[in-house]
């Protein structure tokens, strides 16, 4: 398509063209220029801010003057380690995040499989759109809708009543947290798994069937290992989004997550040092998680 | 300390200078007669210009932090709208950001070094923090003719007047009452024991609600003040270690019975509507909304008394739109605005001149003998409410500096919430 | 049997995805301001109220502006980074991917607090641009992943052939390279826009008094004044985005979440 524009024509010489040509020859310079913009931006703005935040975890808030004292101290971490409530909150958050991840994997896998391997092409586009659409309706409104569903005497209890069951709705609790978080991040798990499953050539399944395996063994030995990077990629989102959220716990539960404590701390006379110290917990967890996920190939399956 | 004094005086100086030089042009006002100092008969069209005659021209914008419901624009109930008349008369477009707790308000006020928001409706547990840190400016209240009519016990109240300087103007006051569903909680409760005592709360355990802020520890302390005299609690905000621990333990004991902790009005309103909670602390705004929507609730002032708020409009020391903020302050003091505020929120107005309007009624939440019911002129009643203030180590009495500081309150609150 | 199980599981999954959407749509017709089950009265008043509401229109417009700006920034910087990492070997190559993923992998409150502290410390002031910057940090990786995956599947030889035939670098890019990555840019840009449009946590920390749509929604979910309008807005957003999302999903084929597959 572009050959007509290029073949047989002699482009006019100009300083711009010569400069570009010179850049192309000097690969390293081109590279440096290419990288300068995004990394410059990135280092200065994001990583710098992050480093500043983590450094402030080692400062402390003087209660009498309520101003931040910029001298090195470990007292924030001391408080975190000594007071058992922070351990409880951290463990609760990590546990629910893990539970949500596993739940989403279980729900998303069949859906992604159907989309990737069983649906007709036109159906596939429609279903794909249906997976993405909820992401476009406001996160907050969806959480409030879950309040209507889950609150005692709400929609779920009404449904239970229809079938003759007592009011079993989880109300405002950790169980509700699990349900709502699993719901919110489900599309983020479906998409990478779908992409990963689609990549598996059909010939693999045929070969497996030829060799005598059918159904479950094929799934266990072919599909699952090949989809593992995709599962790891999706889990990055479900895990990290649950780990840091403070809005949903406030609306759907009466327990606190890591995010709530961080948010409350930074809102109390600007006790950013303490908030930063507690923020180190999810940062370290996610950094470790990312390293493991990268090892599993997640970064190529995102 | 020196710097903040100078800075906090600057707006007042500017205002006075403008007044003295005679260049104080007033904001465009409508032609209707003004209420002025409220001495004349109430007119239908209160005027900002008359409420604050000596302030410079408006800057066209006003960014304030409010308790939800403090800047009604008619979108809730059409009769309660004091934002649009203000905008029309001053040209200051009001951008009101609601905050859920005093802590959030303090943080927001400090954003951008105090330049992001021009003012705040601060409760007593935020005012002294803001004053102490130089976040808010001292003003000269005499530039507002309506200030002279503010209830005498509010004109020099210590929560916003420091060293003889006024750091704002009063807005209104009220108590954190006990709300309950009349169809579930019978007989009608008369004491906080229905949320704190194991026996009295027994039928409602799992359906109690608390305000989600460390300052709620004071409510527990207030309860213990009446029910455990051995602790010797006098001021629920100035607690020594033993008193503080007792209050914290009371709340920890209560924690399993709490259905939901609220800081968003809509959470409490929805919870009471669906009967997810049936009894607990509230602000009259929620009671008004629920009753207005036909939900069977009622509020009561329990025998132990209640904590409460006495709110003050304060201006940032680095306000980007100081004139608009001052005009807003003056506007909020006018009897007509005070009447609308009092009725819509359900609080006692700072300016009792609003009573003429309140007794005839302004909108759908009108109450007969409003000012009697809300004790607008009753100084002794005002004295019974334990208004929010920031707990500091200095007990302010013979105990010296052994009281528990607010930072400890916040970390204990995290423990209580679990 | 297995096939029917699969279909049931898929249908159940989609049902799970759409029950709350159904609730939202239902409550857009709730006459009252209190939001509890069951609905006492139905009404369409909130639809007209939403259309007439000036502040929701303004915040919608601001969200669109911020989304477009953040997407533009992400498209440029993400593409540049993708080219650099894909085409050249250099020290620290692996860490670039890792570093770019951080904003989307670390909790939003951490990014938000970090940027907020920096903005306050440097005294820049909270403007629309600080919101855009905050959004762009996690939008870049979405575009980056899309483009780099596409580049991995295409070879360089065609570019070299083009230049052998006399085209300069810009012409090569415009006529050869760009068409190859075009759908990757589309998919990445669309997802970046979606992420920016619905973002609340980082925005809370980087906005001053500006109200993007999620912030408007949050402040109106607190009070009950205009809460029913919020449901109407959510329904409107879904309906509005159905067509573009469908188009994009047809055009770009399958995409990963961050778009690595194209």
PDB file of N, CA, C and O in Angstrom, chain A residues 44-100:
ATOM      1  N   UNK A  44      11.198  11.216  37.782  1.00  0.00           N
ATOM      2  CA  UNK A  44      10.983  12.424  38.561  1.00  0.00           C
ATOM      3  C   UNK A  44       9.646  12.384  39.283  1.00  0.00           C
ATOM      4  O   UNK A  44       9.557  12.536  40.493  1.00  0.00           O
ATOM      5  N   UNK A  45       8.600  12.179  38.521  1.00  0.00           N
ATOM      6  CA  UNK A  45       7.284  12.308  39.125  1.00  0.00           C
ATOM      7  C   UNK A  45       6.911  11.135  40.017  1.00  0.00           C
ATOM      8  O   UNK A  45       6.616  11.308  41.188  1.00  0.00           O
ATOM      9  N   UNK A  46       6.894   9.962  39.400  1.00  0.00           N
ATOM     10  CA  UNK A  46       6.316   8.869  40.147  1.00  0.00           C
ATOM     11  C   UNK A  46       7.268   8.257  41.154  1.00  0.00           C
ATOM     12  O   UNK A  46       6.991   8.224  42.351  1.00  0.00           O
ATOM     13  N   UNK A  47       8.406   7.768  40.657  1.00  0.00           N
ATOM     14  CA  UNK A  47       9.310   7.091  41.570  1.00  0.00           C
ATOM     15  C   UNK A  47       9.831   8.047  42.636  1.00  0.00           C
ATOM     16  O   UNK A  47      10.016   7.661  43.787  1.00  0.00           O
ATOM     17  N   UNK A  48      10.043   9.323  42.233  1.00  0.00           N
ATOM     18  CA  UNK A  48      10.502  10.303  43.214  1.00  0.00           C
ATOM     19  C   UNK A  48       9.468  10.514  44.310  1.00  0.00           C
ATOM     20  O   UNK A  48       9.801  10.538  45.508  1.00  0.00           O
ATOM     21  N   UNK A  49       8.196  10.680  43.897  1.00  0.00           N
ATOM     22  CA  UNK A  49       7.153  10.858  44.901  1.00  0.00           C
ATOM     23  C   UNK A  49       7.057   9.648  45.798  1.00  0.00           C
ATOM     24  O   UNK A  49       6.881   9.771  47.020  1.00  0.00           O
ATOM     25  N   UNK A  50       7.152   8.475  45.182  1.00  0.00           N
ATOM     26  CA  UNK A  50       7.071   7.242  45.954  1.00  0.00           C
ATOM     27  C   UNK A  50       8.212   7.168  46.965  1.00  0.00           C
ATOM     28  O   UNK A  50       7.999   6.829  48.137  1.00  0.00           O
ATOM     29  N   UNK A  51       9.428   7.513  46.497  1.00  0.00           N
ATOM     30  CA  UNK A  51      10.573   7.465  47.396  1.00  0.00           C
ATOM     31  C   UNK A  51      10.381   8.451  48.545  1.00  0.00           C
ATOM     32  O   UNK A  51      10.647   8.132  49.708  1.00  0.00           O
ATOM     33  N   UNK A  52       9.878   9.629  48.225  1.00  0.00           N
ATOM     34  CA  UNK A  52       9.642  10.637  49.265  1.00  0.00           C
ATOM     35  C   UNK A  52       8.651  10.122  50.292  1.00  0.00           C
ATOM     36  O   UNK A  52       8.812  10.312  51.506  1.00  0.00           O
ATOM     37  N   UNK A  53       7.612   9.447  49.797  1.00  0.00           N
ATOM     38  CA  UNK A  53       6.611   8.911  50.716  1.00  0.00           C
ATOM     39  C   UNK A  53       7.227   7.863  51.634  1.00  0.00           C
ATOM     40  O   UNK A  53       6.998   7.869  52.839  1.00  0.00           O
ATOM     41  N   UNK A  54       8.032   6.960  51.039  1.00  0.00           N
ATOM     42  CA  UNK A  54       8.609   5.908  51.850  1.00  0.00           C
ATOM     43  C   UNK A  54       9.621   6.466  52.843  1.00  0.00           C
ATOM     44  O   UNK A  54       9.754   5.964  53.953  1.00  0.00           O
ATOM     45  N   UNK A  55      10.322   7.514  52.441  1.00  0.00           N
ATOM     46  CA  UNK A  55      11.252   8.154  53.374  1.00  0.00           C
ATOM     47  C   UNK A  55      10.470   8.770  54.533  1.00  0.00           C
ATOM     48  O   UNK A  55      10.889   8.691  55.700  1.00  0.00           O
ATOM     49  N   UNK A  56       9.316   9.348  54.228  1.00  0.00           N
ATOM     50  CA  UNK A  56       8.558  10.001  55.305  1.00  0.00           C
ATOM     51  C   UNK A  56       8.031   8.994  56.309  1.00  0.00           C
ATOM     52  O   UNK A  56       7.601   9.377  57.398  1.00  0.00           O
ATOM     53  N   UNK A  57       8.051   7.703  55.956  1.00  0.00           N
ATOM     54  CA  UNK A  57       7.650   6.691  56.934  1.00  0.00           C
ATOM     55  C   UNK A  57       8.604   6.664  58.118  1.00  0.00           C
ATOM     56  O   UNK A  57       8.264   6.182  59.197  1.00  0.00           O
ATOM     57  N   UNK A  58       9.804   7.189  57.900  1.00  0.00           N
ATOM     58  CA  UNK A  58      10.785   7.201  58.976  1.00  0.00           C
ATOM     59  C   UNK A  58      10.798   8.516  59.739  1.00  0.00           C
ATOM     60  O   UNK A  58      11.623   8.733  60.609  1.00  0.00           O
ATOM     61  N   UNK A  59       9.895   9.417  59.385  1.00  0.00           N
ATOM     62  CA  UNK A  59       9.732  10.634  60.187  1.00  0.00           C
ATOM     63  C   UNK A  59       8.612  10.392  61.181  1.00  0.00           C
ATOM     64  O   UNK A  59       8.053   9.311  61.253  1.00  0.00           O
ATOM     65  N   UNK A  60       8.275  11.414  61.973  1.00  0.00           N
ATOM     66  CA  UNK A  60       7.143  11.210  62.864  1.00  0.00           C
ATOM     67  C   UNK A  60       6.401  12.512  63.091  1.00  0.00           C
ATOM     68  O   UNK A  60       6.907  13.596  62.803  1.00  0.00           O
ATOM     69  N   UNK A  61       5.186  12.356  63.587  1.00  0.00           N
ATOM     70  CA  UNK A  61       4.339  13.505  63.841  1.00  0.00           C
ATOM     71  C   UNK A  61       4.431  13.854  65.317  1.00  0.00           C
ATOM     72  O   UNK A  61       4.163  13.035  66.174  1.00  0.00           O
ATOM     73  N   UNK A  62       4.811  15.080  65.591  1.00  0.00           N
ATOM     74  CA  UNK A  62       4.890  15.512  66.982  1.00  0.00           C
ATOM     75  C   UNK A  62       3.474  15.842  67.463  1.00  0.00           C
ATOM     76  O   UNK A  62       2.848  16.764  66.950  1.00  0.00           O
ATOM     77  N   UNK A  63       2.965  15.111  68.457  1.00  0.00           N
ATOM     78  CA  UNK A  63       1.565  15.327  68.843  1.00  0.00           C
ATOM     79  C   UNK A  63       1.304  16.707  69.430  1.00  0.00           C
ATOM     80  O   UNK A  63       0.214  17.242  69.267  1.00  0.00           O
ATOM     81  N   UNK A  64       2.285  17.294  70.091  1.00  0.00           N
ATOM     82  CA  UNK A  64       2.020  18.570  70.732  1.00  0.00           C
ATOM     83  C   UNK A  64       1.933  19.699  69.711  1.00  0.00           C
ATOM     84  O   UNK A  64       1.050  20.547  69.782  1.00  0.00           O
ATOM     85  N   UNK A  65       2.820  19.714  68.736  1.00  0.00           N
ATOM     86  CA  UNK A  65       2.748  20.787  67.743  1.00  0.00           C
ATOM     87  C   UNK A  65       1.977  20.353  66.501  1.00  0.00           C
ATOM     88  O   UNK A  65       1.682  21.163  65.643  1.00  0.00           O
ATOM     89  N   UNK A  66       1.685  19.065  66.434  1.00  0.00           N
ATOM     90  CA  UNK A  66       1.039  18.428  65.275  1.00  0.00           C
ATOM     91  C   UNK A  66       1.698  18.839  63.964  1.00  0.00           C
ATOM     92  O   UNK A  66       1.044  19.131  62.981  1.00  0.00           O
ATOM     93  N   UNK A  67       3.005  18.864  63.976  1.00  0.00           N
ATOM     94  CA  UNK A  67       3.726  19.076  62.723  1.00  0.00           C
ATOM     95  C   UNK A  67       4.704  17.918  62.547  1.00  0.00           C
ATOM     96  O   UNK A  67       5.073  17.245  63.506  1.00  0.00           O
ATOM     97  N   UNK A  68       5.126  17.701  61.313  1.00  0.00           N
ATOM     98  CA  UNK A  68       5.968  16.545  61.003  1.00  0.00           C
ATOM     99  C   UNK A  68       7.423  16.859  61.292  1.00  0.00           C
ATOM    100  O   UNK A  68       7.960  17.853  60.802  1.00  0.00           O
ATOM    101  N   UNK A  69       8.033  16.021  62.108  1.00  0.00           N
ATOM    102  CA  UNK A  69       9.438  16.212  62.444  1.00  0.00           C
ATOM    103  C   UNK A  69      10.274  15.343  61.516  1.00  0.00           C
ATOM    104  O   UNK A  69      10.102  14.129  61.462  1.00  0.00           O
ATOM    105  N   UNK A  70      11.181  15.978  60.787  1.00  0.00           N
ATOM    106  CA  UNK A  70      11.918  15.242  59.764  1.00  0.00           C
ATOM    107  C   UNK A  70      13.199  14.627  60.292  1.00  0.00           C
ATOM    108  O   UNK A  70      14.266  14.866  59.747  1.00  0.00           O
ATOM    109  N   UNK A  71      13.110  13.883  61.355  1.00  0.00           N
ATOM    110  CA  UNK A  71      14.338  13.197  61.786  1.00  0.00           C
ATOM    111  C   UNK A  71      14.069  11.715  61.847  1.00  0.00           C
ATOM    112  O   UNK A  71      12.942  11.278  62.088  1.00  0.00           O
ATOM    113  N   UNK A  72      15.093  10.943  61.636  1.00  0.00           N
ATOM    114  CA  UNK A  72      14.946   9.503  61.479  1.00  0.00           C
ATOM    115  C   UNK A  72      14.459   8.856  62.756  1.00  0.00           C
ATOM    116  O   UNK A  72      14.988   9.088  63.838  1.00  0.00           O
ATOM    117  N   UNK A  73      13.422   8.047  62.624  1.00  0.00           N
ATOM    118  CA  UNK A  73      12.935   7.299  63.778  1.00  0.00           C
ATOM    119  C   UNK A  73      12.211   6.063  63.279  1.00  0.00           C
ATOM    120  O   UNK A  73      11.674   6.043  62.176  1.00  0.00           O
ATOM    121  N   UNK A  74      12.216   5.044  64.103  1.00  0.00           N
ATOM    122  CA  UNK A  74      11.516   3.820  63.728  1.00  0.00           C
ATOM    123  C   UNK A  74      10.212   3.675  64.494  1.00  0.00           C
ATOM    124  O   UNK A  74       9.618   2.610  64.500  1.00  0.00           O
ATOM    125  N   UNK A  75       9.755   4.758  65.119  1.00  0.00           N
ATOM    126  CA  UNK A  75       8.622   4.587  66.029  1.00  0.00           C
ATOM    127  C   UNK A  75       7.346   4.181  65.317  1.00  0.00           C
ATOM    128  O   UNK A  75       6.523   3.474  65.863  1.00  0.00           O
ATOM    129  N   UNK A  76       7.149   4.647  64.067  1.00  0.00           N
ATOM    130  CA  UNK A  76       5.944   4.237  63.349  1.00  0.00           C
ATOM    131  C   UNK A  76       5.910   2.733  63.156  1.00  0.00           C
ATOM    132  O   UNK A  76       4.896   2.082  63.364  1.00  0.00           O
ATOM    133  N   UNK A  77       7.083   2.189  62.735  1.00  0.00           N
ATOM    134  CA  UNK A  77       7.125   0.751  62.528  1.00  0.00           C
ATOM    135  C   UNK A  77       6.998   0.014  63.844  1.00  0.00           C
ATOM    136  O   UNK A  77       6.422  -1.075  63.917  1.00  0.00           O
ATOM    137  N   UNK A  78       7.531   0.634  64.913  1.00  0.00           N
ATOM    138  CA  UNK A  78       7.378   0.038  66.236  1.00  0.00           C
ATOM    139  C   UNK A  78       5.913  -0.106  66.602  1.00  0.00           C
ATOM    140  O   UNK A  78       5.466  -1.161  67.059  1.00  0.00           O
ATOM    141  N   UNK A  79       5.160   0.974  66.383  1.00  0.00           N
ATOM    142  CA  UNK A  79       3.728   0.919  66.683  1.00  0.00           C
ATOM    143  C   UNK A  79       3.041  -0.164  65.870  1.00  0.00           C
ATOM    144  O   UNK A  79       2.219  -0.923  66.374  1.00  0.00           O
ATOM    145  N   UNK A  80       3.386  -0.226  64.585  1.00  0.00           N
ATOM    146  CA  UNK A  80       2.742  -1.203  63.713  1.00  0.00           C
ATOM    147  C   UNK A  80       2.989  -2.625  64.193  1.00  0.00           C
ATOM    148  O   UNK A  80       2.109  -3.471  64.132  1.00  0.00           O
ATOM    149  N   UNK A  81       4.243  -2.857  64.639  1.00  0.00           N
ATOM    150  CA  UNK A  81       4.573  -4.220  65.018  1.00  0.00           C
ATOM    151  C   UNK A  81       4.053  -4.571  66.398  1.00  0.00           C
ATOM    152  O   UNK A  81       3.707  -5.707  66.667  1.00  0.00           O
ATOM    153  N   UNK A  82       4.003  -3.581  67.296  1.00  0.00           N
ATOM    154  CA  UNK A  82       3.647  -3.909  68.666  1.00  0.00           C
ATOM    155  C   UNK A  82       2.146  -4.001  68.867  1.00  0.00           C
ATOM    156  O   UNK A  82       1.671  -4.843  69.617  1.00  0.00           O
ATOM    157  N   UNK A  83       1.385  -3.167  68.195  1.00  0.00           N
ATOM    158  CA  UNK A  83      -0.061  -3.171  68.415  1.00  0.00           C
ATOM    159  C   UNK A  83      -0.705  -4.259  67.560  1.00  0.00           C
ATOM    160  O   UNK A  83      -0.632  -4.204  66.340  1.00  0.00           O
ATOM    161  N   UNK A  84      -1.348  -5.251  68.180  1.00  0.00           N
ATOM    162  CA  UNK A  84      -1.863  -6.396  67.415  1.00  0.00           C
ATOM    163  C   UNK A  84      -2.950  -6.029  66.409  1.00  0.00           C
ATOM    164  O   UNK A  84      -3.161  -6.770  65.446  1.00  0.00           O
ATOM    165  N   UNK A  85      -3.634  -4.912  66.601  1.00  0.00           N
ATOM    166  CA  UNK A  85      -4.735  -4.611  65.688  1.00  0.00           C
ATOM    167  C   UNK A  85      -4.235  -4.423  64.252  1.00  0.00           C
ATOM    168  O   UNK A  85      -4.908  -4.799  63.291  1.00  0.00           O
ATOM    169  N   UNK A  86      -3.019  -3.886  64.090  1.00  0.00           N
ATOM    170  CA  UNK A  86      -2.515  -3.681  62.729  1.00  0.00           C
ATOM    171  C   UNK A  86      -2.190  -4.993  62.058  1.00  0.00           C
ATOM    172  O   UNK A  86      -2.377  -5.154  60.848  1.00  0.00           O
ATOM    173  N   UNK A  87      -1.726  -5.968  62.859  1.00  0.00           N
ATOM    174  CA  UNK A  87      -1.478  -7.289  62.286  1.00  0.00           C
ATOM    175  C   UNK A  87      -2.792  -7.892  61.832  1.00  0.00           C
ATOM    176  O   UNK A  87      -2.897  -8.445  60.742  1.00  0.00           O
ATOM    177  N   UNK A  88      -3.815  -7.752  62.716  1.00  0.00           N
ATOM    178  CA  UNK A  88      -5.121  -8.300  62.377  1.00  0.00           C
ATOM    179  C   UNK A  88      -5.631  -7.715  61.077  1.00  0.00           C
ATOM    180  O   UNK A  88      -6.106  -8.427  60.198  1.00  0.00           O
ATOM    181  N   UNK A  89      -5.539  -6.386  60.983  1.00  0.00           N
ATOM    182  CA  UNK A  89      -6.041  -5.721  59.795  1.00  0.00           C
ATOM    183  C   UNK A  89      -5.257  -6.154  58.561  1.00  0.00           C
ATOM    184  O   UNK A  89      -5.835  -6.443  57.513  1.00  0.00           O
ATOM    185  N   UNK A  90      -3.947  -6.209  58.681  1.00  0.00           N
ATOM    186  CA  UNK A  90      -3.126  -6.591  57.526  1.00  0.00           C
ATOM    187  C   UNK A  90      -3.448  -8.020  57.095  1.00  0.00           C
ATOM    188  O   UNK A  90      -3.615  -8.299  55.904  1.00  0.00           O
ATOM    189  N   UNK A  91      -3.545  -8.917  58.079  1.00  0.00           N
ATOM    190  CA  UNK A  91      -3.832 -10.306  57.736  1.00  0.00           C
ATOM    191  C   UNK A  91      -5.207 -10.444  57.113  1.00  0.00           C
ATOM    192  O   UNK A  91      -5.399 -11.182  56.142  1.00  0.00           O
ATOM    193  N   UNK A  92      -6.163  -9.717  57.682  1.00  0.00           N
ATOM    194  CA  UNK A  92      -7.509  -9.773  57.116  1.00  0.00           C
ATOM    195  C   UNK A  92      -7.491  -9.320  55.663  1.00  0.00           C
ATOM    196  O   UNK A  92      -8.090  -9.950  54.795  1.00  0.00           O
ATOM    197  N   UNK A  93      -6.800  -8.225  55.402  1.00  0.00           N
ATOM    198  CA  UNK A  93      -6.759  -7.686  54.049  1.00  0.00           C
ATOM    199  C   UNK A  93      -6.109  -8.677  53.093  1.00  0.00           C
ATOM    200  O   UNK A  93      -6.644  -8.941  52.008  1.00  0.00           O
ATOM    201  N   UNK A  94      -4.954  -9.209  53.487  1.00  0.00           N
ATOM    202  CA  UNK A  94      -4.250 -10.136  52.607  1.00  0.00           C
ATOM    203  C   UNK A  94      -5.092 -11.380  52.370  1.00  0.00           C
ATOM    204  O   UNK A  94      -5.199 -11.874  51.239  1.00  0.00           O
ATOM    205  N   UNK A  95      -5.745 -11.863  53.435  1.00  0.00           N
ATOM    206  CA  UNK A  95      -6.551 -13.064  53.308  1.00  0.00           C
ATOM    207  C   UNK A  95      -7.695 -12.859  52.332  1.00  0.00           C
ATOM    208  O   UNK A  95      -7.938 -13.673  51.435  1.00  0.00           O
ATOM    209  N   UNK A  96      -8.410 -11.752  52.503  1.00  0.00           N
ATOM    210  CA  UNK A  96      -9.530 -11.491  51.604  1.00  0.00           C
ATOM    211  C   UNK A  96      -9.024 -11.261  50.176  1.00  0.00           C
ATOM    212  O   UNK A  96      -9.647 -11.717  49.212  1.00  0.00           O
ATOM    213  N   UNK A  97      -7.893 -10.584  50.035  1.00  0.00           N
ATOM    214  CA  UNK A  97      -7.355 -10.365  48.691  1.00  0.00           C
ATOM    215  C   UNK A  97      -7.050 -11.706  48.015  1.00  0.00           C
ATOM    216  O   UNK A  97      -7.344 -11.901  46.828  1.00  0.00           O
ATOM    217  N   UNK A  98      -6.468 -12.628  48.779  1.00  0.00           N
ATOM    218  CA  UNK A  98      -6.155 -13.938  48.214  1.00  0.00           C
ATOM    219  C   UNK A  98      -7.438 -14.689  47.866  1.00  0.00           C
ATOM    220  O   UNK A  98      -7.547 -15.298  46.796  1.00  0.00           O
ATOM    221  N   UNK A  99      -8.406 -14.627  48.775  1.00  0.00           N
ATOM    222  CA  UNK A  99      -9.673 -15.305  48.543  1.00  0.00           C
ATOM    223  C   UNK A  99     -10.365 -14.759  47.299  1.00  0.00           C
ATOM    224  O   UNK A  99     -10.913 -15.504  46.488  1.00  0.00           O
ATOM    225  N   UNK A 100     -10.344 -13.445  47.165  1.00  0.00           N
ATOM    226  CA  UNK A 100     -10.960 -12.793  46.006  1.00  0.00           C
ATOM    227  C   UNK A 100     -10.257 -13.241  44.734  1.00  0.00           C
ATOM    228  O   UNK A 100     -10.896 -13.528  43.720  1.00  0.00           O
TER     229      UNK A 100
END
